[in-house]
């Protein structure tokens, strides 16, 4: 079951609404059981083809239902205006491929998520709200934000899944946010990149390798994969669902 309702992020878009999508396990209404929560970016792309930007979703509801995964997914639609998604989903300023200067407002987004959205979810749903049972995940710019969140908001999240993370926004070296991040010694990160994606951004191989290496040095339990034939799209990310759920220990 997926519930949907309007939310606002005042620090970013004032009183303009966007959709939140909350996935609840099939057995949610059958007991008083509490569930771990995974917060995800681009909520409109996760569950239904009809709401997905390019007409194809991750198929996440279908997979979780079919495999009876005891996990709540709490997600929010991105900002679709111009390059606002790039801005809200980046912790750093960068120059986009068209030369536009993008102001990173990812910290404002994450501040809202941990101080407003997460408390709302914990109050209104049967969650396991502690850090051990709270994860974060996303793809592309959402993958970049996942790495940022695990580095800088580690007191809230113990695990993360960063699929095709847009590390190019930071350059080839490991993000200073990672280098200076404080990770609990039980922090887990799944990170992948499609083999066909490397041609899209120069030096992406080095950026991926440097970030993974730095995370290992910081003591993070990293699962890093290069997906053979993987591309930058929801259909490719859908195929990685069982891999990241296993890496984050969310399997049944």
CSV table of N, CA and C in Angstrom, one decimal, residues 20 37 78 140 144 148 187:
chain,number,residue,atom,x,y,z
A,20,UNK,N,4.2,13.6,-1.0
A,20,UNK,CA,5.0,12.6,-0.3
A,20,UNK,C,4.3,11.3,-0.6
A,37,UNK,N,12.6,2.1,8.6
A,37,UNK,CA,12.2,3.1,7.6
A,37,UNK,C,13.4,3.4,6.7
A,78,UNK,N,10.4,15.3,-6.0
A,78,UNK,CA,11.5,16.4,-6.2
A,78,UNK,C,10.8,17.7,-6.7
A,140,UNK,N,21.2,8.9,-8.8
A,140,UNK,CA,21.7,10.1,-9.5
A,140,UNK,C,22.0,11.2,-8.5
A,144,UNK,N,23.9,11.1,-4.7
A,144,UNK,CA,24.9,12.1,-4.2
A,144,UNK,C,24.4,12.5,-2.8
A,148,UNK,N,26.1,12.2,1.1
A,148,UNK,CA,26.1,13.4,2.0
A,148,UNK,C,25.4,13.1,3.3
A,187,UNK,N,28.2,2.1,10.2
A,187,UNK,CA,27.6,2.7,9.0
A,187,UNK,C,27.8,1.8,7.8
